[in-house]
Short mmCIF file of C-alpha atoms in Angstrom, two decimals:
data_model
loop_
_atom_site.label_atom_id
_atom_site.label_comp_id
_atom_site.label_asym_id
_atom_site.label_seq_id
_atom_site.Cartn_x
_atom_site.Cartn_y
_atom_site.Cartn_z
CA UNK A 97 8.49 10.17 11.67
CA UNK A 98 5.40 8.23 10.63
CA UNK A 99 2.77 9.42 8.19
CA UNK A 100 0.45 10.82 10.84
CA UNK A 101 3.02 12.45 13.10
CA UNK A 102 1.72 15.91 14.05
CA UNK A 103 5.25 17.30 13.78
CA UNK A 104 5.15 16.86 10.00
CA UNK A 105 4.41 20.08 8.17
CA UNK A 106 0.93 20.15 6.62
CA UNK A 107 0.63 20.58 2.89
CA UNK A 108 -2.10 20.14 0.31
CA UNK A 109 -0.72 20.45 -3.24
CA UNK A 110 -3.47 20.91 -5.78
CA UNK A 111 -2.17 18.79 -8.67
CA UNK A 112 -2.40 14.99 -8.13
CA UNK A 113 0.44 14.46 -10.61
CA UNK A 114 2.68 16.77 -8.58
CA UNK A 115 2.09 14.93 -5.32
CA UNK A 116 2.57 11.57 -7.00
CA UNK A 117 5.91 12.78 -8.30
CA UNK A 118 6.84 13.69 -4.72
CA UNK A 119 5.99 10.14 -3.66
CA UNK A 120 7.86 8.62 -6.61
CA UNK A 121 11.00 10.64 -6.05
CA UNK A 122 10.85 10.06 -2.32
CA UNK A 123 10.81 6.28 -2.60
CA UNK A 124 13.42 6.36 -5.36
CA UNK A 125 15.72 8.19 -2.96
CA UNK A 126 15.13 6.24 0.27
CA UNK A 127 14.28 2.73 -0.91
CA UNK A 128 17.00 1.03 1.12
CA UNK A 129 16.59 3.40 4.08
CA UNK A 130 12.89 2.53 4.20
CA UNK A 131 13.56 -1.21 4.39
CA UNK A 132 16.08 -0.67 7.17
CA UNK A 133 13.86 1.71 9.13
CA UNK A 134 10.80 -0.54 9.08
CA UNK A 135 12.43 -3.98 9.36
CA UNK A 136 11.36 -5.22 5.95
CA UNK A 137 12.73 -8.73 6.43
CA UNK A 138 10.60 -9.56 9.45
CA UNK A 139 7.44 -7.44 9.39
CA UNK A 140 3.96 -8.75 8.53
CA UNK A 141 4.82 -12.37 9.47
CA UNK A 142 1.47 -13.14 11.11
CA UNK A 143 -0.50 -11.30 8.42
CA UNK A 144 1.23 -13.12 5.59
CA UNK A 145 0.88 -16.50 7.30
CA UNK A 146 -2.88 -15.95 7.57
CA UNK A 147 -3.13 -14.80 3.97
CA UNK A 148 -1.19 -17.83 2.71
CA UNK A 149 -3.54 -20.12 4.62
CA UNK A 150 -6.56 -18.52 2.95
CA UNK A 151 -5.31 -18.70 -0.63
CA UNK A 152 -5.86 -21.62 -3.00
CA UNK A 153 -2.77 -23.49 -4.17
CA UNK A 154 -1.06 -21.47 -6.90
CA UNK A 155 -3.42 -18.55 -6.31
CA UNK A 156 -2.82 -15.16 -7.94
CA UNK A 157 -2.03 -12.14 -5.78
CA UNK A 158 -1.70 -8.46 -6.64
CA UNK A 159 0.58 -6.42 -4.38
CA UNK A 160 -0.42 -2.75 -4.67
CA UNK A 161 2.52 -0.56 -3.67
CA UNK A 162 4.86 -3.54 -3.65
CA UNK A 163 7.96 -1.52 -2.72
CA UNK A 164 11.18 -3.51 -2.94
CA UNK A 165 9.30 -6.82 -2.94
CA UNK A 166 10.18 -7.70 0.64
CA UNK A 167 8.53 -9.19 2.55
CA UNK A 168 5.14 -9.48 0.83
CA UNK A 169 6.02 -10.55 -2.72
CA UNK A 170 8.99 -12.63 -1.57
CA UNK A 171 6.97 -14.52 1.05
CA UNK A 172 4.02 -15.17 -1.24
CA UNK A 173 6.18 -16.20 -4.21
CA UNK A 174 8.19 -18.57 -2.00
CA UNK A 175 4.90 -20.15 -0.91
CA UNK A 176 4.05 -20.95 -4.53
CA UNK A 177 1.66 -18.14 -5.36
CA UNK A 178 1.71 -16.14 -8.60
CA UNK A 179 2.52 -12.59 -7.50
CA UNK A 180 2.18 -9.37 -9.47
CA UNK A 181 3.54 -6.22 -7.86
CA UNK A 182 2.81 -2.62 -8.86
CA UNK A 183 4.73 0.39 -7.59
CA UNK A 184 5.22 3.98 -8.76
CA UNK A 185 8.93 4.03 -7.87
CA UNK A 186 11.38 2.82 -10.52
CA UNK A 187 14.03 2.13 -7.88
CA UNK A 188 11.65 0.07 -5.78
CA UNK A 189 10.56 -1.98 -8.79
CA UNK A 190 14.14 -2.55 -9.92
CA UNK A 191 15.08 -3.80 -6.47
CA UNK A 192 11.96 -5.97 -6.31
CA UNK A 193 12.86 -7.65 -9.60
CA UNK A 194 16.34 -8.39 -8.27
CA UNK A 195 15.15 -9.69 -4.92
CA UNK A 196 12.11 -11.66 -6.05
CA UNK A 197 12.81 -13.01 -9.54
CA UNK A 198 9.89 -15.41 -9.27
CA UNK A 199 7.32 -12.60 -9.27
CA UNK A 200 6.21 -10.11 -11.90
CA UNK A 201 6.63 -6.39 -11.23
CA UNK A 202 5.26 -3.34 -12.98
CA UNK A 203 6.35 0.27 -12.53
CA UNK A 204 3.12 2.25 -12.83
CA UNK A 205 0.61 4.48 -11.10
CA UNK A 206 -1.86 1.93 -9.76
CA UNK A 207 -4.77 4.33 -10.32
CA UNK A 208 -4.05 4.09 -14.05
CA UNK A 209 -3.50 0.33 -14.45
CA UNK A 210 -6.08 -2.15 -15.66
CA UNK A 211 -6.65 -5.86 -15.04
CA UNK A 212 -9.43 -8.14 -16.14
CA UNK A 213 -12.42 -8.98 -13.93
CA UNK A 214 -11.74 -11.68 -11.32
CA UNK A 215 -8.01 -11.74 -12.13
CA UNK A 216 -6.76 -12.26 -8.57
CA UNK A 217 -7.45 -14.40 -5.53
CA UNK A 218 -6.16 -11.66 -3.27
CA UNK A 219 -5.08 -8.03 -3.41
CA UNK A 220 -2.69 -6.69 -0.77
CA UNK A 221 -2.01 -2.99 -0.21
CA UNK A 222 0.15 -2.16 2.79
CA UNK A 223 0.98 1.50 3.46
CA UNK A 224 0.31 2.46 -0.16
CA UNK A 225 -3.22 3.88 -0.24
CA UNK A 226 -2.06 6.62 2.12
CA UNK A 227 0.08 8.04 -0.69
CA UNK A 228 -2.81 8.35 -3.16
CA UNK A 229 -4.93 11.53 -3.44
CA UNK A 230 -8.18 11.10 -1.52
CA UNK A 231 -10.40 11.65 -4.56
CA UNK A 232 -8.70 8.76 -6.36
CA UNK A 233 -8.96 6.24 -3.53
CA UNK A 234 -12.66 5.25 -3.89
CA UNK A 235 -12.34 4.62 -7.67
CA UNK A 236 -9.22 2.54 -7.03
CA UNK A 237 -11.05 0.49 -4.41
CA UNK A 238 -13.85 -0.16 -6.90
CA UNK A 239 -11.25 -1.35 -9.42
CA UNK A 240 -9.68 -3.62 -6.82
CA UNK A 241 -13.06 -5.15 -6.01
CA UNK A 242 -13.56 -5.88 -9.70
CA UNK A 243 -10.10 -7.46 -10.03
CA UNK A 244 -10.89 -9.91 -7.23
CA UNK A 245 -12.54 -13.23 -7.94
CA UNK A 246 -15.71 -14.00 -5.93
CA UNK A 247 -14.55 -14.96 -2.46
CA UNK A 248 -11.24 -13.20 -3.01
CA UNK A 249 -9.49 -11.40 -0.17
CA UNK A 250 -8.45 -7.76 0.16
CA UNK A 251 -5.95 -6.84 2.88
CA UNK A 252 -5.03 -3.17 3.27
CA UNK A 253 -3.66 -0.61 5.67
CA UNK A 254 -5.28 2.81 5.59
CA UNK A 255 -5.24 5.92 7.68
CA UNK A 256 -6.74 5.70 11.16
CA UNK A 257 -7.35 9.41 11.40
CA UNK A 258 -7.83 12.01 8.67
CA UNK A 259 -4.58 13.73 7.71
CA UNK A 260 -2.88 15.22 4.67
CA UNK A 261 0.64 16.56 4.81
CA UNK A 262 4.29 16.46 3.89
CA UNK A 263 7.59 15.89 5.61
CA UNK A 264 10.58 17.71 4.13
CA UNK A 265 13.43 15.38 5.11
CA UNK A 266 11.79 11.97 5.15
CA UNK A 267 13.83 9.28 6.93
CA UNK A 268 16.79 11.62 6.81
CA UNK A 269 17.12 11.02 3.09
CA UNK A 270 17.06 14.67 2.07
CA UNK A 271 13.77 14.30 0.15
CA UNK A 272 10.15 15.20 0.95
CA UNK A 273 7.28 12.73 1.24
CA UNK A 274 3.54 13.30 0.95
CA UNK A 275 0.56 11.49 2.49
CA UNK A 276 -3.20 11.82 2.25
CA UNK A 277 -5.58 9.68 4.24
CA UNK A 278 -9.15 9.59 5.46
CA UNK A 279 -10.11 8.32 8.90
CA UNK A 280 -10.84 4.66 9.57
CA UNK A 281 -14.63 5.02 9.42
CA UNK A 282 -14.44 6.71 6.01
CA UNK A 283 -12.05 4.06 4.71
CA UNK A 284 -14.40 1.34 5.91
CA UNK A 285 -17.32 3.00 4.12
CA UNK A 286 -15.28 3.29 0.89
CA UNK A 287 -14.29 -0.38 1.04
CA UNK A 288 -17.89 -1.46 1.59
CA UNK A 289 -19.16 0.87 -1.14
CA UNK A 290 -16.75 -0.77 -3.58
CA UNK A 291 -18.65 -4.04 -3.20
CA UNK A 292 -16.44 -5.72 -0.62
CA UNK A 293 -17.50 -7.05 2.77
CA UNK A 294 -15.30 -6.00 5.69
CA UNK A 295 -14.52 -9.03 7.87
CA UNK A 296 -12.54 -7.20 10.49
CA UNK A 297 -10.73 -3.97 11.27
CA UNK A 298 -7.64 -3.71 13.46
CA UNK A 299 -5.53 -0.89 14.79
CA UNK A 300 -1.83 -1.01 13.88
CA UNK A 301 0.18 1.23 16.24
CA UNK A 302 3.05 3.31 14.89
CA UNK A 303 4.84 5.85 17.03
CA UNK A 304 2.32 8.03 18.84
CA UNK A 305 -0.51 7.06 16.52
CA UNK A 306 -1.15 4.31 13.95
CA UNK A 307 -3.10 2.98 11.00
CA UNK A 308 -6.14 0.83 10.31
CA UNK A 309 -5.79 -2.68 8.90
CA UNK A 310 -8.77 -4.08 7.01
CA UNK A 311 -9.54 -7.64 5.90
CA UNK A 312 -12.36 -7.76 3.35
CA UNK A 313 -13.77 -10.21 0.82
CA UNK A 314 -15.64 -10.01 -2.42
CA UNK A 315 -19.04 -11.62 -2.00
#
């Protein structure tokens, strides 16, 4: 069941730390199941090829919600880029370090990390923002804009429609998962308000619904 499936039971926990612990424990429990369910080895090929073509040689990339490191960090590191991955799940980060030894990985809540201004040539965030409380997404986007060098690229998937909810037995792993996402128009406005220019917006189908994919740059 995908993150916007209407069959998922709605839920709106009040404490951001509580919902983040749900996300952390969920990915800890189903890390390998997730890769198998979503074809980690082969997904994002066209997206990553385009990103590689846009980056300068040896460019620095931040992967927000890096998961197990495959395919984003592995593909970018193999292409010669300096990759830093951040993920809230200890299991995901451990697996990423094993699978992509040429990249740097950090187990942390990305809303609490800090990097210097203009530290990265690109920031990638695929299916990660949808696990962050809505109130914390605009400040994170402002941070991301500041971490990008002028002309740097931001590639992210967001919600396509507004939805917040939980699923009790995510991917059959016996653990719950939690999502919170605004609709595509709101996400676009947040990205632009952060100081980034949206180049294009695409719809990424998933099951009966889907997500929005944004390409944006720092002016």
